[in-house]
Amino acid sequence: MSKALLEVEDLWVRFASKKRVVEAVRGISFSVGRERVGIVGESGSGKSMTGRSILRLIRHPGQVEAKKIHFDGQDLQALSEKEMRDVRGHKISLVMQDPKFSLNPVMKVGDQISEAYRVHTNASKTEAKERSIEMLNAVQIRNPERVYDSYPHEVSGGMGQRIMIAMMLIPEPDLLIADEPTSALDVTVQRRVLQIMDKLVQERGMGLIFISHDLNLVASFCDRVIIMYGGRIVETCRADELQNAKHPYTRGLLNALPDIHKPKDQLSVLERDPKWIEDPSVDAFL
Amino acid sequence: MPSSNNTMLKQEPIALDIQHLNVYFGEGHEKFRAVKDVSISVAAGGSYGLVGESGSGKSTVLRAVSGLVPSWDGTVAVNGEPISKKREMSYCRTIQMVFQDPYASLHPRHSIDRTLSEPLRLHKFDNIDDRVNQALVDVGLGRSFRFRYPHQLSGGQRQRVAIARALMLEPDILLLDEPTSALDVSVQAEILNLLSDIRKTRQLTYILVTHDLAVVAHMCDEIAVMSHGEIVEVMDVETMRDSKPQHEYTRELLEASEGYQPEA
C-alpha cells in the first residue's frame, strides 16, 4: 500500500439560496496515492465539484466543509488564500473541461503558458519560452512557434484543450486533477494526451484524479475507479474490474453504452432508483 | 479513391445522392478546400454514418447539403431531383438537420411552442396546435413541456426538442450532426433509441456524423471514414465489427474505441 498523497474525509459542498440548500457533494471520503484514480458519473453527480473543492475553487455562495483535506501531510483547509495560491498549479493543478472559458481570451497562448512556468520557478523569459514550446510539442501541437504567438480564439477547441494541458503540466505538479481533459479531443490526440499523463504518473510519481464520463476510457486508463451518483460515492473498485461492478447504477451505465461487437436493437435505458440518493456514501480509501 | 461503389443491395430508390461534392471556404489566396470530391449515396430508409476527426469535413458535408454553406460545387440530388443553389421551400421540407449542441441550437428566448411552430407557420401548415402537441408526445416529452423555455430543460430534453423541431415538417431525410456527443451515456441511450424508433415508424433516411464508432455501429448500416476532407474508406458495419478496415486511420479509430493502450 503506497502512502496517500491526498486524503479527503467527509467532504460536503453546499449551495445555499434563499429558499433551499442544494448539496452537490454529500459527505464523501477518499484518498489518492501516486496512482491514477478515475471519478465517473453523470453530469450533476458532483464529480467536478469534488475536484474543485480540493483546490478551494468553489465560489460564493458555494460552501465547502470537510473533516479533513490533507495533501502531502499539509492541511489544505488551514492555509491562507495566499498560501493556497502556491499550492495551486505548483503542487496540485487542475485541467478544466472547456478551453473556451478557461484560457484568457486577451492574452497570447504562449504568454499564458510561460506565466504558469515563471510564477513557480525562477526561470528567465527565454527559458520559459523554450520550455513552453517544448511542452506544446509534447502535446502534439504542430507548429508550436506559431501557436505560441496566437490568441485563444485563433486555435481550435482540441488545440485549446492541449494548450491547457501543457500549461497545467509545465510546473510539474505532484497531483493533477483532470476534469474531462480529453472529451473534446480526437481519438488520436486523446491517446497522446493520455500517454503524457501516464508517463508523468509512472516516471515522476505524480498522482492523477481523472474525472470523466467515459467508462471504457476510465476502465482502461486508471488504476482505481470511484463512481459517483447524486453527490455520493456509490461504488469503488479496481479499474480492470469495472466490468464486474455490482451497483445497479454502474451496471446501468455500462449497459447503456453501445458496443461495436455486440449489436442490439435497443440500448437499455438506465432506470433510476430513488434509494440510490439515500444510500450512505462508500469510502474510497487506498 | 473509393466513392459510391456501394456493395449494398439497392432495391430501395436512392434518397440522397451526393456526387463530387467540394466545399470551399475563403477567397483568393486564402481559399481552402474543406471537402474534396466526396460522393455518397444513401438508399431510402437507410442509415449512413460519417466518421472522422474534427476538421475532417464531416459536418461540412451535412452543412452543404442542408444549405448552410453556399460555397460548394458538385451535384446533390434528393429523391432523384438535383437541387439548385437557391433552396426551394419544398426542399427544406424534405431534409432537416439536428445539431450537435442542444445548449446552443435552441433559441434561449423562444418558448418550445414558438420553436416548434415557427417552421409550420413558414410552410403554411394547418392544425399547428395539434401538430405541436403531437410532436412533443412523439419525442417522449409530453404536452406539459410546450410553454417552457430551453433553460428549464435538461440536455437530453433539449435534444428531444431539437429532434421534434426537425420532424415538424415531416422530412424524408434527417441529417444528424453528433446528436449525442454533448449528452451523458444514459441520456445518449434514450436519444439513440428514440432516433431508431422514429426511423422505423416514419421510414426516414439518416446521415449520422459522429466520432464515436460504437454509436455508428449501433445506428448505421454503412460507414464512410473521412480524413482531411476526403473519404478514405467506405465499409459496411460488419467489416468494421470484424476489425478489418483497410485504411490506417480507421484502424486507429477502432483501436481507440477499445479504450486506452499504453505506449508499446
Coordinates of C-alpha atoms in Angstrom, one line a residue, chain A residues 36 41-44 47 142 158 183-192 194-196 198-199 213-217 220-221 253 256-270 272, chain B residues 52-55 58 103 181 183-190 192-194 196-197 200 211-215 217-218 228 240-243 249 252-264:
Chain A
R36 CA -4.5 7.1 -11.5
G41 CA -20.6 9.8 -13.0
E42 CA -23.2 11.7 -15.0
S43 CA -23.5 15.5 -15.2
G44 CA -24.7 16.7 -11.8
K47 CA -17.6 14.9 -9.7
R142 CA 2.2 21.1 -35.0
G158 CA -8.9 20.5 -29.4
S183 CA -13.6 14.7 -24.1
A184 CA -13.2 17.5 -26.7
L185 CA -10.3 15.8 -28.4
D186 CA -10.0 13.5 -31.3
V187 CA -9.1 9.9 -30.5
T188 CA -5.6 10.1 -31.8
V189 CA -4.8 13.2 -29.9
Q190 CA -6.6 11.9 -26.9
R191 CA -4.3 8.9 -26.8
R192 CA -1.3 11.1 -27.0
L194 CA -3.3 10.2 -22.0
Q195 CA 0.2 8.9 -22.7
I196 CA 1.7 12.1 -21.5
D198 CA 0.5 8.2 -17.9
K199 CA 4.2 8.9 -18.3
H213 CA -18.0 10.2 -18.0
D214 CA -16.3 7.8 -20.5
L215 CA -16.5 4.4 -18.7
N216 CA -14.4 2.5 -21.3
L217 CA -11.7 5.0 -21.1
S220 CA -8.6 1.0 -19.4
F221 CA -6.6 4.0 -18.3
L253 CA -24.3 3.0 -17.2
A256 CA -26.4 1.9 -21.8
L257 CA -23.2 2.0 -23.8
P258 CA -23.5 0.8 -27.4
D259 CA -20.9 -1.9 -28.1
I260 CA -19.3 -2.3 -31.5
H261 CA -19.0 -6.1 -31.1
K262 CA -22.4 -6.8 -29.6
P263 CA -25.1 -5.2 -31.7
K264 CA -28.5 -4.9 -30.2
D265 CA -31.8 -3.3 -31.4
Q266 CA -32.4 -1.2 -28.4
L267 CA -30.0 0.2 -25.9
S268 CA -31.0 -0.4 -22.3
V269 CA -32.1 2.7 -20.6
L270 CA -31.0 3.5 -17.0
R272 CA -33.1 5.2 -11.5
Chain B
G52 CA -13.6 11.2 -38.8
E53 CA -11.6 13.6 -36.6
S54 CA -12.5 17.2 -36.1
G55 CA -11.7 19.3 -39.1
K58 CA -17.7 15.5 -42.0
Y103 CA -27.4 24.0 -25.4
S181 CA -21.9 13.9 -28.1
L183 CA -25.0 14.1 -23.5
D184 CA -24.4 11.6 -20.7
V185 CA -24.3 7.9 -21.7
S186 CA -27.6 7.1 -20.1
V187 CA -29.3 10.0 -21.9
Q188 CA -27.4 9.0 -25.1
A189 CA -29.1 5.6 -24.9
E190 CA -32.5 7.3 -24.7
L192 CA -30.4 6.8 -29.8
N193 CA -33.4 4.6 -29.0
L194 CA -35.7 7.5 -29.9
S196 CA -34.1 4.4 -34.1
D197 CA -37.8 4.2 -33.3
K200 CA -38.6 2.7 -38.2
H211 CA -16.6 10.4 -34.0
D212 CA -17.9 7.6 -31.8
L213 CA -17.5 4.3 -33.6
A214 CA -19.7 2.4 -31.2
V215 CA -22.6 4.8 -31.9
A217 CA -22.0 0.7 -35.4
H218 CA -25.2 0.8 -33.4
H228 CA -8.6 15.8 -44.4
M240 CA -15.9 -2.7 -39.1
R241 CA -17.1 -5.1 -36.5
D242 CA -14.6 -7.7 -37.7
S243 CA -11.9 -5.1 -37.4
Y249 CA -6.8 6.0 -39.8
E252 CA -6.6 3.9 -35.3
L253 CA -10.2 5.0 -34.6
L254 CA -11.1 1.4 -33.9
E255 CA -8.2 0.8 -31.5
A256 CA -9.1 4.0 -29.6
S257 CA -12.7 2.9 -29.2
E258 CA -11.4 -0.1 -27.3
G259 CA -10.0 2.2 -24.6
Y260 CA -6.5 3.3 -23.7
Q261 CA -3.5 1.2 -24.6
P262 CA -0.2 2.2 -23.0
E263 CA 2.6 3.0 -25.3
A264 CA 4.3 -0.1 -26.7

